Short mmCIF file of C-alpha atoms and ligand atoms in Angstrom, two decimals:
data_model
loop_
_atom_site.label_atom_id
_atom_site.label_comp_id
_atom_site.label_asym_id
_atom_site.label_seq_id
_atom_site.Cartn_x
_atom_site.Cartn_y
_atom_site.Cartn_z
CA MET A 165 -1.11 -29.39 -4.99
CA LYS A 166 -0.69 -28.85 -1.25
CA ILE A 167 -1.36 -25.46 0.31
CA ILE A 168 0.66 -25.06 3.49
CA PHE A 169 0.06 -22.41 6.12
CA SER A 170 2.18 -23.90 8.91
CA LYS A 171 5.96 -23.40 9.00
CA LYS A 172 6.45 -26.51 11.15
CA LYS A 173 4.51 -28.68 8.72
CA LEU A 174 6.35 -27.20 5.76
CA ILE A 175 9.81 -27.86 7.23
CA LYS A 176 8.82 -31.52 7.78
CA ILE A 177 7.61 -31.95 4.21
CA MET A 178 10.59 -30.08 2.70
CA GLN A 179 13.10 -32.35 4.44
CA LYS A 180 11.91 -35.22 2.23
CA GLU A 181 12.32 -33.31 -1.03
CA LYS A 182 15.48 -34.00 -3.03
CA ASN A 183 15.19 -31.83 -6.12
CA LEU A 184 13.08 -28.81 -5.34
CA GLY A 185 12.59 -25.56 -7.24
CA PHE A 186 11.41 -22.46 -5.40
CA VAL A 187 9.59 -19.47 -6.89
CA PRO A 188 9.18 -16.68 -4.31
CA THR A 189 6.29 -14.29 -4.99
CA MET A 190 4.19 -11.63 -3.34
CA GLY A 191 1.10 -13.04 -5.04
CA ALA A 192 -0.88 -11.34 -7.85
CA ILE A 193 0.41 -14.18 -10.03
CA HIS A 194 0.97 -13.22 -13.67
CA LYS A 195 2.53 -14.62 -16.85
CA GLY A 196 6.02 -13.76 -15.61
CA HIS A 197 5.56 -15.93 -12.52
CA ILE A 198 4.14 -18.74 -14.65
CA SER A 199 7.26 -18.71 -16.82
CA LEU A 200 9.41 -19.07 -13.67
CA ILE A 201 7.24 -22.01 -12.57
CA LYS A 202 7.61 -23.63 -16.02
CA LYS A 203 11.39 -23.29 -15.81
CA SER A 204 11.37 -24.75 -12.32
CA ASN A 205 9.27 -27.70 -13.47
CA GLU A 206 11.70 -28.29 -16.34
CA GLU A 207 14.74 -28.26 -14.07
CA CYS A 208 13.41 -29.71 -10.80
CA ALA A 209 11.29 -32.67 -9.71
CA LYS A 210 8.92 -30.47 -7.71
CA THR A 211 8.08 -26.77 -7.42
CA ILE A 212 7.09 -24.71 -4.43
CA VAL A 213 5.70 -21.15 -4.69
CA SER A 214 5.52 -18.79 -1.72
CA ILE A 215 2.98 -16.00 -1.43
CA PHE A 216 4.01 -13.32 1.03
CA VAL A 217 3.64 -9.55 0.73
CA ASN A 218 6.91 -8.49 2.32
CA LYS A 219 6.16 -5.22 4.11
CA GLN A 220 9.76 -4.27 4.78
CA GLN A 221 10.71 -4.04 1.09
CA PHE A 222 8.12 -1.31 0.41
CA ASN A 223 9.46 2.21 0.75
CA LYS A 224 5.97 3.72 0.90
CA LYS A 225 3.31 2.51 3.34
CA ARG A 226 0.63 3.28 0.78
CA ASP A 227 2.24 1.00 -1.82
CA TYR A 228 2.23 -1.85 0.70
CA GLU A 229 -1.39 -1.25 1.61
CA LYS A 230 -2.63 -1.10 -1.95
CA TYR A 231 -0.58 -4.06 -3.18
CA PRO A 232 -3.06 -6.50 -4.83
CA ARG A 233 -4.07 -9.40 -2.60
CA ILE A 234 -6.03 -11.89 -4.69
CA LEU A 235 -5.30 -15.17 -2.96
CA ARG A 236 -8.22 -17.21 -4.33
CA LYS A 237 -7.37 -16.28 -7.91
CA ASP A 238 -3.66 -16.94 -7.29
CA ILE A 239 -4.38 -20.40 -5.91
CA PHE A 240 -6.61 -21.17 -8.89
CA ILE A 241 -3.88 -20.13 -11.37
CA LEU A 242 -1.13 -22.01 -9.53
CA LYS A 243 -3.28 -25.15 -9.41
CA ASN A 244 -3.54 -25.01 -13.20
CA ASN A 245 0.19 -24.58 -13.66
CA LYS A 246 1.63 -27.71 -12.06
CA VAL A 247 2.75 -26.31 -8.74
CA ASP A 248 3.33 -28.96 -6.05
CA TYR A 249 3.26 -26.75 -2.97
CA ILE A 250 2.16 -23.24 -2.06
CA TYR A 251 3.47 -21.77 1.18
CA ILE A 252 1.44 -18.90 2.62
CA PRO A 253 3.06 -17.88 5.91
CA THR A 254 2.10 -15.30 8.51
CA ILE A 255 4.41 -12.35 9.24
CA LYS A 256 5.28 -13.97 12.58
CA GLN A 257 6.44 -17.18 10.90
CA ILE A 258 8.88 -15.27 8.70
CA TYR A 259 9.98 -12.62 11.20
CA PRO A 260 9.61 -14.17 14.66
CA TYR A 261 12.19 -11.71 16.07
CA GLY A 262 11.88 -8.83 13.60
CA TYR A 263 13.95 -7.88 10.57
CA ASN A 264 17.67 -8.50 10.11
CA LYS A 265 19.00 -4.94 10.20
CA LYS A 266 22.62 -6.12 9.84
CA ILE A 267 22.28 -7.93 6.54
CA VAL A 268 25.16 -7.17 4.16
CA ILE A 269 24.63 -7.27 0.41
CA SER A 270 26.42 -6.01 -2.69
CA SER A 271 27.02 -2.24 -2.90
CA PHE A 272 25.24 -2.45 -6.26
CA SER A 273 22.08 -2.21 -4.10
CA LYS A 274 22.82 1.51 -3.68
CA LYS A 275 22.75 2.14 -7.43
CA LEU A 276 19.92 2.37 -10.03
CA CYS A 277 16.59 1.64 -8.23
CA GLY A 278 18.47 1.56 -4.93
CA ILE A 279 19.16 5.32 -5.16
CA HIS A 280 15.45 5.99 -4.61
CA ARG A 281 14.68 2.93 -2.50
CA PRO A 282 16.87 2.82 0.62
CA ARG A 283 17.17 -0.69 2.11
CA HIS A 284 14.79 -2.14 -0.50
CA PHE A 285 17.28 -4.78 -1.66
CA GLU A 286 18.43 -5.55 1.87
CA ALA A 287 14.79 -6.28 2.69
CA ILE A 288 14.50 -8.61 -0.30
CA ALA A 289 17.71 -10.46 0.61
CA ASP A 290 16.43 -10.76 4.19
CA VAL A 291 13.09 -12.31 3.24
CA VAL A 292 14.53 -14.57 0.52
CA GLU A 293 17.19 -15.85 2.94
CA ARG A 294 14.50 -16.63 5.51
CA PHE A 295 12.45 -18.58 2.96
CA THR A 296 15.58 -20.39 1.79
CA ASN A 297 16.39 -21.48 5.33
CA ILE A 298 12.87 -22.87 5.78
CA ILE A 299 12.49 -24.51 2.36
CA ASN A 300 16.11 -25.41 1.54
CA PRO A 301 15.48 -25.57 -2.22
CA ASN A 302 17.99 -26.80 -4.81
CA LYS A 303 17.19 -23.91 -7.11
CA ILE A 304 15.49 -20.54 -6.73
CA PHE A 305 14.04 -18.72 -9.74
CA PHE A 306 13.96 -14.97 -10.39
CA GLY A 307 12.92 -13.02 -13.49
CA GLU A 308 15.47 -11.03 -15.47
CA LYS A 309 12.79 -8.30 -15.53
CA ASP A 310 14.05 -7.33 -12.06
CA MET A 311 17.67 -7.48 -13.19
CA GLN A 312 19.11 -5.61 -10.21
CA GLN A 313 17.30 -7.93 -7.79
CA LEU A 314 18.55 -10.98 -9.70
CA LEU A 315 22.20 -9.85 -9.71
CA ILE A 316 22.14 -8.88 -6.04
CA MET A 317 20.59 -12.23 -5.09
CA LYS A 318 23.16 -14.15 -7.19
CA ASP A 319 25.96 -12.33 -5.40
CA PHE A 320 24.34 -12.80 -1.99
CA PHE A 321 23.86 -16.57 -2.37
CA LYS A 322 27.44 -16.97 -3.61
CA LYS A 323 28.92 -15.01 -0.70
CA MET A 324 26.74 -16.82 1.85
CA LYS A 325 27.83 -20.15 0.31
CA TYR A 326 24.29 -21.47 -0.03
CA LYS A 327 23.97 -24.74 -1.94
CA THR A 328 20.84 -23.24 -3.54
CA LYS A 329 21.47 -22.13 -7.14
CA VAL A 330 19.98 -18.81 -8.25
CA ILE A 331 18.48 -19.10 -11.74
CA GLY A 332 17.58 -16.08 -13.87
CA CYS A 333 14.70 -16.47 -16.33
CA LYS A 334 13.99 -14.34 -19.35
CA THR A 335 11.44 -11.54 -19.13
CA ILE A 336 7.83 -12.41 -19.93
CA ARG A 337 5.18 -9.70 -19.67
CA GLU A 338 1.40 -9.63 -19.80
CA ASN A 339 0.17 -8.01 -23.07
O1 LIG B 135 10.23 -10.09 -6.87
C1 LIG B 135 9.40 -10.14 -5.94
O2 LIG B 135 8.20 -10.33 -6.16
C2 LIG B 135 9.88 -9.95 -4.52
O3 LIG B 135 10.91 -9.04 -4.44
C3 LIG B 135 10.28 -11.29 -3.82
C4 LIG B 135 11.48 -11.92 -4.50
C5 LIG B 135 9.10 -12.25 -3.84
C6 LIG B 135 10.67 -11.02 -2.37
O4 LIG B 135 9.60 -10.52 -1.61
#
C-alpha cells in the first residue's frame, strides 16, 4: 500500500492505472467504508482511498473542528483491508484557487437534508469532482446510507459526462 501526499506524484502514478476504483472519505474509517473498499476490490484491479476533511461541506464550524481525525488508526485499518493507495492531500492541493461557487447540481439538493444544510451538496460535488479530475478513476463508490448524496452524485456525473461510473453500495453500520 502506497501513501501519497503529493498531488504531482499521484497524478503520475494514476496515469498508469487502467481499472481503478476510488473510495472518497473524510477519514475515521468504519465498517461502512470497508464495505465500499471490498466492493471496489471486487469490481476493479486496484483501489484508492482519499482522506480529506472537506471544510466547505460543513455547515457549522464547530462540527468541522470536532470531526474525528485519527490518521494513524485509519492507515492501519486501510492497510489491513487491501487498499492499494491512500491519498492524503493538503487543502491547497485540492483548492488551489478556492471553492467553485458556480457549481450546478440537481435541485434535489435543496430538499430533505438540503433544507437545513445550504450548499452542503454543492460542496460535496465540488470536492468529489476535484478528486475525480486528479485520480481519473473508472468507478467511484458511495454508500446508500447517504442516499441523497449518492443520487445527487449519480446525476452530477451523468450530466458532466464523466467516464467514471458512480456505484452505490448497500448500507453497513457499526453495531
Ligand atoms: O461521504 C463523505 O464522507 C463525504 O461527503 C465525501 C464523499 C468523502 C466528500 O467529502
